[in-house]
Amino acid sequence: SQAPNTRRACVMLALHSGYLGLLCDDARVLANFVQQSFDIPASMQLKESPIAALVNYEDGLACISTASRIEAFVALAASSQERKEH
């Protein structure tokens, strides 16, 4: 299938099991973001979420994640899709 034109960036993540490429509208590596980050409100926290924290960025919020959190989320989504297909 064709990637949408808005997906201009491809981020490659090094995982324990290999590499994962994500198509994104935008991705940034932010320096010193940990000191500026804040926890996701308790009412919005999901155990399986790839989002670890939030940070103020430009005129909004940016999501902070890690390769291991994204890897776990992708594995969960793939497993869920396999169950739906069988």
N, CA and C atoms as an extended XYZ file, in Angstrom:
258
Properties=species:S:1:pos:R:3:atomname:S:1:resname:S:1:resid:I:1 pbc="F F F"
N         0.835       -1.194        0.000 N   SER     1
C         0.000        0.000        0.000 CA  SER     1
C         0.875        1.251        0.000 C   SER     1
N         0.283        2.342       -0.384 N   GLN     2
C         0.981        3.620       -0.443 CA  GLN     2
C         0.899        4.337        0.902 C   GLN     2
N         1.990        4.952        1.309 N   ALA     3
C         1.986        5.766        2.524 CA  ALA     3
C         1.345        7.112        2.205 C   ALA     3
N         0.531        7.652        3.118 N   PRO     4
C        -0.063        8.973        2.885 CA  PRO     4
C         1.019       10.036        2.718 C   PRO     4
N         0.749       11.049        1.926 N   ASN     5
C         1.713       12.126        1.686 CA  ASN     5
C         2.103       12.855        2.959 C   ASN     5
N         1.215       12.879        3.963 N   THR     6
C         1.522       13.588        5.208 CA  THR     6
C         2.584       12.878        6.034 C   THR     6
N         2.822       11.617        5.763 N   ARG     7
C         3.837       10.857        6.509 CA  ARG     7
C         5.191       11.090        5.853 C   ARG     7
N         5.835       12.169        6.255 N   ARG     8
C         7.073       12.604        5.601 CA  ARG     8
C         8.332       12.051        6.255 C   ARG     8
N         8.206       11.517        7.459 N   ALA     9
C         9.383       11.045        8.177 CA  ALA     9
C         9.267        9.546        8.454 C   ALA     9
N        10.379        8.874        8.412 N   CYS    10
C        10.438        7.468        8.810 CA  CYS    10
C        11.481        7.360        9.914 C   CYS    10
N        11.026        6.992       11.094 N   VAL    11
C        11.905        6.858       12.249 CA  VAL    11
C        12.256        5.386       12.407 C   VAL    11
N        13.529        5.074       12.468 N   MET    12
C        13.979        3.703       12.683 CA  MET    12
C        14.374        3.541       14.150 C   MET    12
N        13.763        2.562       14.801 N   LEU    13
C        14.054        2.282       16.203 CA  LEU    13
C        14.817        0.972       16.315 C   LEU    13
N        15.874        0.978       17.108 N   ALA    14
C        16.623       -0.247       17.391 CA  ALA    14
C        15.957       -0.931       18.579 C   ALA    14
N        15.446       -2.136       18.348 N   LEU    15
C        14.741       -2.885       19.380 CA  LEU    15
C        15.544       -4.123       19.758 C   LEU    15
N        15.117       -4.795       20.814 N   HIS    16
C        15.773       -6.038       21.214 CA  HIS    16
C        15.649       -7.092       20.119 C   HIS    16
N        14.522       -7.058       19.398 N   SER    17
C        14.254       -8.078       18.390 CA  SER    17
C        14.662       -7.666       16.977 C   SER    17
N        15.232       -6.501       16.814 N   GLY    18
C        15.619       -6.026       15.484 CA  GLY    18
C        15.342       -4.541       15.338 C   GLY    18
N        14.806       -4.156       14.201 N   TYR    19
C        14.514       -2.749       13.932 CA  TYR    19
C        13.046       -2.587       13.580 C   TYR    19
N        12.525       -1.406       13.882 N   LEU    20
C        11.140       -1.067       13.567 CA  LEU    20
C        11.129        0.308       12.933 C   LEU    20
N        10.472        0.433       11.790 N   GLY    21
C        10.327        1.724       11.130 CA  GLY    21
C         8.927        2.264       11.341 C   GLY    21
N         8.818        3.523       11.743 N   LEU    22
C         7.528        4.174       11.944 CA  LEU    22
C         7.402        5.338       10.983 C   LEU    22
N         6.298        5.382       10.242 N   LEU    23
C         6.014        6.543        9.403 CA  LEU    23
C         5.328        7.588       10.267 C   LEU    23
N         5.810        8.820       10.192 N   CYS    24
C         5.316        9.893       11.069 CA  CYS    24
C         5.069       11.169       10.280 C   CYS    24
N         4.184       11.995       10.820 N   ASP    25
C         4.046       13.347       10.295 CA  ASP    25
C         5.282       14.151       10.681 C   ASP    25
N         5.751       13.922       11.905 N   ASP    26
C         6.878       14.676       12.438 CA  ASP    26
C         7.452       13.891       13.611 C   ASP    26
N         8.727       13.941       13.807 N   ALA    27
C         9.376       13.318       14.960 CA  ALA    27
C        10.575       14.173       15.324 C   ALA    27
N        10.792       14.331       16.599 N   ARG    28
C        11.915       15.136       17.076 CA  ARG    28
C        12.614       14.422       18.220 C   ARG    28
N        13.909       14.562       18.253 N   VAL    29
C        14.674       14.142       19.413 CA  VAL    29
C        14.925       15.419       20.200 C   VAL    29
N        14.369       15.485       21.395 N   LEU    30
C        14.452       16.696       22.201 CA  LEU    30
C        15.538       16.560       23.253 C   LEU    30
N        16.403       17.549       23.340 N   ALA    31
C        17.445       17.560       24.368 CA  ALA    31
C        16.846       18.087       25.674 C   ALA    31
N        17.254       17.522       26.780 N   ASN    32
C        16.854       17.974       28.118 CA  ASN    32
C        15.349       17.960       28.346 C   ASN    32
N        14.632       17.100       27.673 N   PHE    33
C        13.182       17.080       27.845 CA  PHE    33
C        12.752       16.421       29.145 C   PHE    33
N        13.584       15.545       29.711 N   VAL    34
C        13.189       14.805       30.907 CA  VAL    34
C        12.907       15.756       32.062 C   VAL    34
N        13.704       16.801       32.211 N   GLN    35
C        13.496       17.744       33.292 CA  GLN    35
C        12.198       18.526       33.119 C   GLN    35
N        11.721       18.649       31.883 N   GLN    36
C        10.526       19.435       31.593 CA  GLN    36
C         9.283       18.567       31.470 C   GLN    36
N         9.420       17.270       31.565 N   SER    37
C         8.290       16.369       31.337 CA  SER    37
C         7.400       16.284       32.566 C   SER    37
N         6.173       15.850       32.340 N   PHE    38
C         5.255       15.618       33.450 CA  PHE    38
C         4.452       14.351       33.171 C   PHE    38
N         3.994       13.752       34.267 N   ASP    39
C         3.256       12.496       34.161 CA  ASP    39
C         1.935       12.700       33.440 C   ASP    39
N         1.486       11.655       32.792 N   ILE    40
C         0.162       11.645       32.185 CA  ILE    40
C        -0.851       11.629       33.326 C   ILE    40
N        -1.918       12.420       33.245 N   PRO    41
C        -2.931       12.385       34.308 CA  PRO    41
C        -3.428       10.957       34.548 C   PRO    41
N        -3.662       10.623       35.812 N   ALA    42
C        -4.053        9.259       36.183 CA  ALA    42
C        -5.267        8.778       35.392 C   ALA    42
N        -6.205        9.657       35.131 N   SER    43
C        -7.418        9.254       34.412 CA  SER    43
C        -7.139        8.909       32.953 C   SER    43
N        -5.957        9.272       32.440 N   MET    44
C        -5.611        9.013       31.046 CA  MET    44
C        -4.552        7.921       30.896 C   MET    44
N        -4.043        7.399       31.992 N   GLN    45
C        -2.983        6.400       31.923 CA  GLN    45
C        -3.538        5.032       31.543 C   GLN    45
N        -2.884        4.404       30.602 N   LEU    46
C        -3.203        3.036       30.198 CA  LEU    46
C        -1.932        2.210       30.298 C   LEU    46
N        -2.026        1.048       30.898 N   LYS    47
C        -0.863        0.188       31.091 CA  LYS    47
C        -0.162       -0.117       29.770 C   LYS    47
N        -0.942       -0.331       28.711 N   GLU    48
C        -0.389       -0.731       27.421 CA  GLU    48
C         0.034        0.437       26.542 C   GLU    48
N        -0.129        1.657       27.008 N   SER    49
C         0.157        2.831       26.180 CA  SER    49
C         1.656        2.980       25.899 C   SER    49
N         1.990        3.360       24.685 N   PRO    50
C         3.398        3.630       24.387 CA  PRO    50
C         3.856        4.984       24.931 C   PRO    50
N         2.930        5.794       25.404 N   ILE    51
C         3.272        7.135       25.897 CA  ILE    51
C         3.690        7.044       27.358 C   ILE    51
N         4.916        7.488       27.647 N   ALA    52
C         5.456        7.423       29.005 CA  ALA    52
C         5.209        8.710       29.783 C   ALA    52
N         5.233        9.837       29.083 N   ALA    53
C         5.067       11.136       29.737 CA  ALA    53
C         4.733       12.174       28.668 C   ALA    53
N         4.495       13.394       29.115 N   LEU    54
C         4.200       14.503       28.212 CA  LEU    54
C         5.185       15.630       28.462 C   LEU    54
N         5.343       16.479       27.478 N   VAL    55
C         6.213       17.642       27.630 CA  VAL    55
C         5.603       18.784       26.821 C   VAL    55
N         5.655       20.000       27.374 N   ASN    56
C         5.228       21.174       26.624 CA  ASN    56
C         6.171       21.351       25.450 C   ASN    56
N         5.597       21.550       24.274 N   TYR    57
C         6.425       21.695       23.082 CA  TYR    57
C         5.738       22.644       22.120 C   TYR    57
N         6.436       23.687       21.753 N   GLU    58
C         5.907       24.724       20.882 CA  GLU    58
C         4.553       25.183       21.421 C   GLU    58
N         3.489       25.074       20.647 N   ASP    59
C         2.175       25.551       21.087 CA  ASP    59
C         1.280       24.433       21.605 C   ASP    59
N         1.859       23.310       21.983 N   GLY    60
C         1.041       22.192       22.431 CA  GLY    60
C         1.823       21.236       23.309 C   GLY    60
N         1.484       19.976       23.191 N   LEU    61
C         2.130       18.926       23.965 CA  LEU    61
C         2.781       17.928       23.029 C   LEU    61
N         3.869       17.347       23.485 N   ALA    62
C         4.516       16.260       22.762 CA  ALA    62
C         4.501       15.037       23.670 C   ALA    62
N         4.438       13.877       23.060 N   CYS    63
C         4.441       12.621       23.802 CA  CYS    63
C         5.861       12.088       23.889 C   CYS    63
N         6.214       11.604       25.054 N   ILE    64
C         7.518       10.997       25.275 CA  ILE    64
C         7.323        9.489       25.334 C   ILE    64
N         8.164        8.779       24.609 N   SER    65
C         8.098        7.324       24.605 CA  SER    65
C         9.517        6.768       24.566 C   SER    65
N         9.600        5.458       24.574 N   THR    66
C        10.880        4.768       24.441 CA  THR    66
C        10.718        3.665       23.404 C   THR    66
N        11.805        3.207       22.868 N   ALA    67
C        11.747        2.116       21.894 CA  ALA    67
C        11.105        0.881       22.509 C   ALA    67
N        11.403        0.574       23.764 N   SER    68
C        10.841       -0.627       24.390 CA  SER    68
C         9.341       -0.505       24.599 C   SER    68
N         8.843        0.686       24.925 N   ARG    69
C         7.393        0.883       25.081 CA  ARG    69
C         6.695        0.741       23.730 C   ARG    69
N         7.292        1.280       22.681 N   ILE    70
C         6.703        1.176       21.348 CA  ILE    70
C         6.732       -0.278       20.884 C   ILE    70
N         7.831       -0.973       21.153 N   GLU    71
C         7.935       -2.386       20.784 CA  GLU    71
C         6.828       -3.199       21.454 C   GLU    71
N         6.592       -2.975       22.740 N   ALA    72
C         5.551       -3.705       23.461 CA  ALA    72
C         4.167       -3.377       22.897 C   ALA    72
N         3.937       -2.125       22.540 N   PHE    73
C         2.649       -1.717       21.980 CA  PHE    73
C         2.414       -2.362       20.620 C   PHE    73
N         3.438       -2.390       19.777 N   VAL    74
C         3.311       -3.014       18.457 CA  VAL    74
C         3.045       -4.508       18.609 C   VAL    74
N         3.727       -5.167       19.535 N   ALA    75
C         3.507       -6.598       19.764 CA  ALA    75
C         2.079       -6.845       20.239 C   ALA    75
N         1.564       -5.994       21.114 N   LEU    76
C         0.199       -6.132       21.601 CA  LEU    76
C        -0.798       -5.941       20.465 C   LEU    76
N        -0.582       -4.939       19.631 N   ALA    77
C        -1.474       -4.678       18.498 CA  ALA    77
C        -1.447       -5.837       17.501 C   ALA    77
N        -0.275       -6.384       17.239 N   ALA    78
C        -0.157       -7.514       16.310 CA  ALA    78
C        -0.880       -8.741       16.870 C   ALA    78
N        -0.726       -8.973       18.136 N   SER    79
C        -1.389      -10.105       18.786 CA  SER    79
C        -2.901       -9.945       18.726 C   SER    79
N        -3.361       -8.739       18.964 N   SER    80
C        -4.805       -8.457       18.918 CA  SER    80
C        -5.335       -8.673       17.498 C   SER    80
N        -4.585       -8.238       16.512 N   GLN    81
C        -4.996       -8.412       15.116 CA  GLN    81
C        -5.042       -9.881       14.733 C   GLN    81
N        -4.079      -10.671       15.195 N   GLU    82
C        -4.058      -12.114       14.913 CA  GLU    82
C        -5.277      -12.805       15.501 C   GLU    82
N        -5.678      -12.400       16.723 N   ARG    83
C        -6.854      -12.994       17.350 CA  ARG    83
C        -8.113      -12.662       16.555 C   ARG    83
N        -8.191      -11.459       16.014 N   LYS    84
C        -9.364      -11.058       15.230 CA  LYS    84
C        -9.447      -11.848       13.930 C   LYS    84
N        -8.304      -12.175       13.352 N   GLU    85
C        -8.273      -12.883       12.070 CA  GLU    85
C        -8.571      -14.370       12.222 C   GLU    85
N        -8.441      -14.909       13.407 N   HIS    86
C        -8.670      -16.360       13.602 CA  HIS    86
C        -9.947      -16.598       14.295 C   HIS    86
